[in-house]
JSON list of C-alpha atoms in Angstrom, two decimals:
[
{"chain": "A", "resi": 1, "resn": "GLN", "atom": "CA", "xyz": [142.77, 47.28, 83.02]},
{"chain": "A", "resi": 2, "resn": "VAL", "atom": "CA", "xyz": [140.05, 45.45, 81.62]},
{"chain": "A", "resi": 3, "resn": "GLN", "atom": "CA", "xyz": [136.99, 47.33, 80.21]},
{"chain": "A", "resi": 4, "resn": "LEU", "atom": "CA", "xyz": [133.48, 46.29, 80.58]},
{"chain": "A", "resi": 5, "resn": "VAL", "atom": "CA", "xyz": [130.13, 46.64, 78.82]},
{"chain": "A", "resi": 6, "resn": "GLU", "atom": "CA", "xyz": [126.94, 45.53, 79.75]},
{"chain": "A", "resi": 7, "resn": "SER", "atom": "CA", "xyz": [123.53, 44.65, 77.73]},
{"chain": "A", "resi": 8, "resn": "GLY", "atom": "CA", "xyz": [120.60, 42.81, 77.75]},
{"chain": "A", "resi": 9, "resn": "GLY", "atom": "CA", "xyz": [118.80, 44.95, 80.37]},
{"chain": "A", "resi": 10, "resn": "GLY", "atom": "CA", "xyz": [114.73, 46.05, 79.92]},
{"chain": "A", "resi": 11, "resn": "LEU", "atom": "CA", "xyz": [111.61, 45.49, 81.09]},
{"chain": "A", "resi": 12, "resn": "VAL", "atom": "CA", "xyz": [110.15, 42.02, 81.78]},
{"chain": "A", "resi": 13, "resn": "GLN", "atom": "CA", "xyz": [106.83, 40.57, 83.64]},
{"chain": "A", "resi": 14, "resn": "ALA", "atom": "CA", "xyz": [107.31, 38.66, 86.65]},
{"chain": "A", "resi": 15, "resn": "GLY", "atom": "CA", "xyz": [108.26, 35.18, 85.78]},
{"chain": "A", "resi": 16, "resn": "GLY", "atom": "CA", "xyz": [109.84, 36.09, 83.08]},
{"chain": "A", "resi": 17, "resn": "SER", "atom": "CA", "xyz": [113.67, 35.80, 81.65]},
{"chain": "A", "resi": 18, "resn": "LEU", "atom": "CA", "xyz": [116.24, 37.80, 80.46]},
{"chain": "A", "resi": 19, "resn": "ARG", "atom": "CA", "xyz": [119.83, 36.96, 79.70]},
{"chain": "A", "resi": 20, "resn": "LEU", "atom": "CA", "xyz": [122.41, 40.06, 80.45]},
{"chain": "A", "resi": 21, "resn": "SER", "atom": "CA", "xyz": [125.94, 40.04, 78.81]},
{"chain": "A", "resi": 22, "resn": "CYS", "atom": "CA", "xyz": [129.27, 41.32, 79.78]},
{"chain": "A", "resi": 23, "resn": "ALA", "atom": "CA", "xyz": [132.04, 42.52, 76.75]},
{"chain": "A", "resi": 24, "resn": "ALA", "atom": "CA", "xyz": [135.20, 42.65, 77.76]},
{"chain": "A", "resi": 25, "resn": "SER", "atom": "CA", "xyz": [138.30, 44.48, 76.32]},
{"chain": "A", "resi": 26, "resn": "GLY", "atom": "CA", "xyz": [142.01, 43.55, 77.60]},
{"chain": "A", "resi": 27, "resn": "ARG", "atom": "CA", "xyz": [143.95, 40.51, 77.89]},
{"chain": "A", "resi": 28, "resn": "THR", "atom": "CA", "xyz": [143.34, 39.65, 81.66]},
{"chain": "A", "resi": 29, "resn": "PHE", "atom": "CA", "xyz": [139.45, 39.13, 81.21]},
{"chain": "A", "resi": 30, "resn": "SER", "atom": "CA", "xyz": [140.33, 35.32, 80.85]},
{"chain": "A", "resi": 31, "resn": "SER", "atom": "CA", "xyz": [142.43, 35.04, 83.82]},
{"chain": "A", "resi": 32, "resn": "TYR", "atom": "CA", "xyz": [140.27, 37.06, 86.10]},
{"chain": "A", "resi": 33, "resn": "THR", "atom": "CA", "xyz": [137.05, 36.29, 88.24]},
{"chain": "A", "resi": 34, "resn": "MET", "atom": "CA", "xyz": [134.17, 38.00, 87.14]},
{"chain": "A", "resi": 35, "resn": "GLY", "atom": "CA", "xyz": [130.81, 38.61, 88.60]},
{"chain": "A", "resi": 36, "resn": "TRP", "atom": "CA", "xyz": [127.47, 40.58, 88.87]},
{"chain": "A", "resi": 37, "resn": "PHE", "atom": "CA", "xyz": [126.53, 43.29, 91.66]},
{"chain": "A", "resi": 38, "resn": "ARG", "atom": "CA", "xyz": [123.04, 45.20, 91.45]},
{"chain": "A", "resi": 39, "resn": "GLN", "atom": "CA", "xyz": [121.77, 48.21, 93.02]},
{"chain": "A", "resi": 40, "resn": "ALA", "atom": "CA", "xyz": [118.13, 49.03, 93.38]},
{"chain": "A", "resi": 41, "resn": "PRO", "atom": "CA", "xyz": [116.84, 52.65, 94.17]},
{"chain": "A", "resi": 42, "resn": "GLY", "atom": "CA", "xyz": [117.36, 53.60, 97.51]},
{"chain": "A", "resi": 43, "resn": "LYS", "atom": "CA", "xyz": [119.50, 50.35, 98.50]},
{"chain": "A", "resi": 44, "resn": "ALA", "atom": "CA", "xyz": [123.02, 49.58, 98.85]},
{"chain": "A", "resi": 45, "resn": "ARG", "atom": "CA", "xyz": [124.95, 48.01, 95.62]},
{"chain": "A", "resi": 46, "resn": "GLU", "atom": "CA", "xyz": [124.54, 43.97, 96.55]},
{"chain": "A", "resi": 47, "resn": "PHE", "atom": "CA", "xyz": [126.71, 41.00, 95.25]},
{"chain": "A", "resi": 48, "resn": "VAL", "atom": "CA", "xyz": [124.56, 38.55, 92.97]},
{"chain": "A", "resi": 49, "resn": "ALA", "atom": "CA", "xyz": [126.88, 35.90, 91.89]},
{"chain": "A", "resi": 50, "resn": "ALA", "atom": "CA", "xyz": [130.64, 35.68, 90.49]},
{"chain": "A", "resi": 51, "resn": "ILE", "atom": "CA", "xyz": [132.32, 32.64, 88.45]},
{"chain": "A", "resi": 52, "resn": "ASN", "atom": "CA", "xyz": [136.05, 31.94, 88.67]},
{"chain": "A", "resi": 53, "resn": "TRP", "atom": "CA", "xyz": [138.66, 32.05, 85.69]},
{"chain": "A", "resi": 54, "resn": "ASN", "atom": "CA", "xyz": [137.79, 28.93, 84.07]},
{"chain": "A", "resi": 55, "resn": "GLY", "atom": "CA", "xyz": [134.07, 28.71, 85.00]},
{"chain": "A", "resi": 56, "resn": "ASP", "atom": "CA", "xyz": [135.03, 25.98, 87.71]},
{"chain": "A", "resi": 57, "resn": "ASN", "atom": "CA", "xyz": [133.53, 27.66, 90.54]},
{"chain": "A", "resi": 58, "resn": "THR", "atom": "CA", "xyz": [130.56, 29.59, 91.03]},
{"chain": "A", "resi": 59, "resn": "TYR", "atom": "CA", "xyz": [128.88, 31.65, 93.85]},
{"chain": "A", "resi": 60, "resn": "TYR", "atom": "CA", "xyz": [125.50, 33.13, 94.12]},
{"chain": "A", "resi": 61, "resn": "ALA", "atom": "CA", "xyz": [123.54, 35.23, 96.81]},
{"chain": "A", "resi": 62, "resn": "ASP", "atom": "CA", "xyz": [120.73, 33.34, 98.76]},
{"chain": "A", "resi": 63, "resn": "SER", "atom": "CA", "xyz": [118.43, 35.71, 97.09]},
{"chain": "A", "resi": 64, "resn": "VAL", "atom": "CA", "xyz": [119.20, 34.51, 93.33]},
{"chain": "A", "resi": 65, "resn": "LYS", "atom": "CA", "xyz": [119.97, 31.07, 93.82]},
{"chain": "A", "resi": 66, "resn": "GLY", "atom": "CA", "xyz": [118.44, 28.65, 92.03]},
{"chain": "A", "resi": 67, "resn": "ARG", "atom": "CA", "xyz": [116.87, 31.45, 89.56]},
{"chain": "A", "resi": 68, "resn": "PHE", "atom": "CA", "xyz": [120.00, 32.88, 87.95]},
{"chain": "A", "resi": 69, "resn": "THR", "atom": "CA", "xyz": [122.96, 31.09, 86.26]},
{"chain": "A", "resi": 70, "resn": "ILE", "atom": "CA", "xyz": [126.09, 32.82, 85.36]},
{"chain": "A", "resi": 71, "resn": "SER", "atom": "CA", "xyz": [128.53, 31.75, 82.98]},
{"chain": "A", "resi": 72, "resn": "ARG", "atom": "CA", "xyz": [131.39, 32.86, 80.66]},
{"chain": "A", "resi": 73, "resn": "ASP", "atom": "CA", "xyz": [132.69, 32.26, 77.17]},
{"chain": "A", "resi": 74, "resn": "ASN", "atom": "CA", "xyz": [136.84, 33.10, 77.36]},
{"chain": "A", "resi": 75, "resn": "ALA", "atom": "CA", "xyz": [137.16, 32.66, 73.62]},
{"chain": "A", "resi": 76, "resn": "LYS", "atom": "CA", "xyz": [134.64, 35.54, 73.28]},
{"chain": "A", "resi": 77, "resn": "ASN", "atom": "CA", "xyz": [135.54, 37.64, 76.00]},
{"chain": "A", "resi": 78, "resn": "THR", "atom": "CA", "xyz": [132.00, 37.73, 77.64]},
{"chain": "A", "resi": 79, "resn": "GLY", "atom": "CA", "xyz": [130.42, 36.89, 80.51]},
{"chain": "A", "resi": 80, "resn": "TYR", "atom": "CA", "xyz": [126.80, 36.21, 81.27]},
{"chain": "A", "resi": 81, "resn": "LEU", "atom": "CA", "xyz": [123.97, 36.27, 83.71]},
{"chain": "A", "resi": 82, "resn": "GLN", "atom": "CA", "xyz": [120.98, 34.22, 83.07]},
{"chain": "A", "resi": 83, "resn": "MET", "atom": "CA", "xyz": [117.90, 35.23, 85.01]},
{"chain": "A", "resi": 84, "resn": "ASP", "atom": "CA", "xyz": [114.76, 33.39, 85.09]},
{"chain": "A", "resi": 85, "resn": "ARG", "atom": "CA", "xyz": [111.67, 33.40, 87.37]},
{"chain": "A", "resi": 86, "resn": "LEU", "atom": "CA", "xyz": [112.25, 37.28, 87.70]},
{"chain": "A", "resi": 87, "resn": "LYS", "atom": "CA", "xyz": [110.56, 39.13, 90.56]},
{"chain": "A", "resi": 88, "resn": "PRO", "atom": "CA", "xyz": [109.94, 42.51, 91.18]},
{"chain": "A", "resi": 89, "resn": "GLU", "atom": "CA", "xyz": [112.32, 43.03, 93.61]},
{"chain": "A", "resi": 90, "resn": "ASP", "atom": "CA", "xyz": [115.19, 41.88, 90.90]},
{"chain": "A", "resi": 91, "resn": "THR", "atom": "CA", "xyz": [114.48, 45.47, 89.59]},
{"chain": "A", "resi": 92, "resn": "ALA", "atom": "CA", "xyz": [117.94, 46.93, 89.67]},
{"chain": "A", "resi": 93, "resn": "VAL", "atom": "CA", "xyz": [121.06, 48.36, 87.83]},
{"chain": "A", "resi": 94, "resn": "TYR", "atom": "CA", "xyz": [123.06, 45.33, 87.23]},
{"chain": "A", "resi": 95, "resn": "TYR", "atom": "CA", "xyz": [126.53, 45.93, 87.17]},
{"chain": "A", "resi": 96, "resn": "CYS", "atom": "CA", "xyz": [129.90, 43.45, 85.63]},
{"chain": "A", "resi": 97, "resn": "VAL", "atom": "CA", "xyz": [133.04, 43.15, 87.51]},
{"chain": "A", "resi": 98, "resn": "SER", "atom": "CA", "xyz": [136.15, 41.82, 86.77]},
{"chain": "A", "resi": 99, "resn": "ALA", "atom": "CA", "xyz": [139.13, 41.16, 89.28]},
{"chain": "A", "resi": 100, "resn": "PRO", "atom": "CA", "xyz": [142.13, 39.15, 89.80]},
{"chain": "A", "resi": 101, "resn": "THR", "atom": "CA", "xyz": [140.53, 37.14, 92.40]},
{"chain": "A", "resi": 102, "resn": "MET", "atom": "CA", "xyz": [136.96, 36.77, 94.49]},
{"chain": "A", "resi": 103, "resn": "ALA", "atom": "CA", "xyz": [138.19, 38.48, 97.15]},
{"chain": "A", "resi": 104, "resn": "ARG", "atom": "CA", "xyz": [139.02, 41.65, 95.20]},
{"chain": "A", "resi": 105, "resn": "LEU", "atom": "CA", "xyz": [135.96, 41.75, 92.91]},
{"chain": "A", "resi": 106, "resn": "SER", "atom": "CA", "xyz": [134.39, 44.59, 94.87]},
{"chain": "A", "resi": 107, "resn": "SER", "atom": "CA", "xyz": [137.33, 46.70, 94.34]},
{"chain": "A", "resi": 108, "resn": "GLY", "atom": "CA", "xyz": [137.94, 45.42, 90.40]},
{"chain": "A", "resi": 109, "resn": "SER", "atom": "CA", "xyz": [136.83, 46.98, 86.82]},
{"chain": "A", "resi": 110, "resn": "TRP", "atom": "CA", "xyz": [133.26, 47.91, 86.54]},
{"chain": "A", "resi": 111, "resn": "GLY", "atom": "CA", "xyz": [130.88, 48.31, 83.52]},
{"chain": "A", "resi": 112, "resn": "GLN", "atom": "CA", "xyz": [128.50, 51.33, 83.62]},
{"chain": "A", "resi": 113, "resn": "GLY", "atom": "CA", "xyz": [125.40, 49.06, 84.51]},
{"chain": "A", "resi": 114, "resn": "THR", "atom": "CA", "xyz": [122.23, 48.05, 82.81]},
{"chain": "A", "resi": 115, "resn": "GLN", "atom": "CA", "xyz": [118.52, 48.52, 83.88]},
{"chain": "A", "resi": 116, "resn": "VAL", "atom": "CA", "xyz": [116.38, 45.63, 84.73]},
{"chain": "A", "resi": 117, "resn": "THR", "atom": "CA", "xyz": [112.90, 46.25, 85.47]},
{"chain": "A", "resi": 118, "resn": "VAL", "atom": "CA", "xyz": [110.75, 43.45, 86.29]},
{"chain": "A", "resi": 119, "resn": "SER", "atom": "CA", "xyz": [106.84, 44.38, 86.53]},
{"chain": "A", "resi": 120, "resn": "SER", "atom": "CA", "xyz": [104.35, 42.95, 88.75]}
]
């Protein structure tokens, strides 16, 4: 089982940037797919981005494609989500997730979440 702790959230103006980090403990992180989900108030949790174990493959929701970049540093057991050109609709709690495969991501290990608020 891997434990995940997100950081880097905060308040930013529209058009600004934030970089989220996901620190993992446990030996499996470097061999697992990791991803980011988000949940806005009153809305269902939604997929944001994912990256396979070695970083060769990345996947993005259409709503963030071209603005967000997912990456990982397995030597540091850490994943990242660089968020640029932020919009008010990006406001949500962002969760880091890790699982053996992309298909099992939503049922994997979850962090506690970090709040991102984008003001207009």
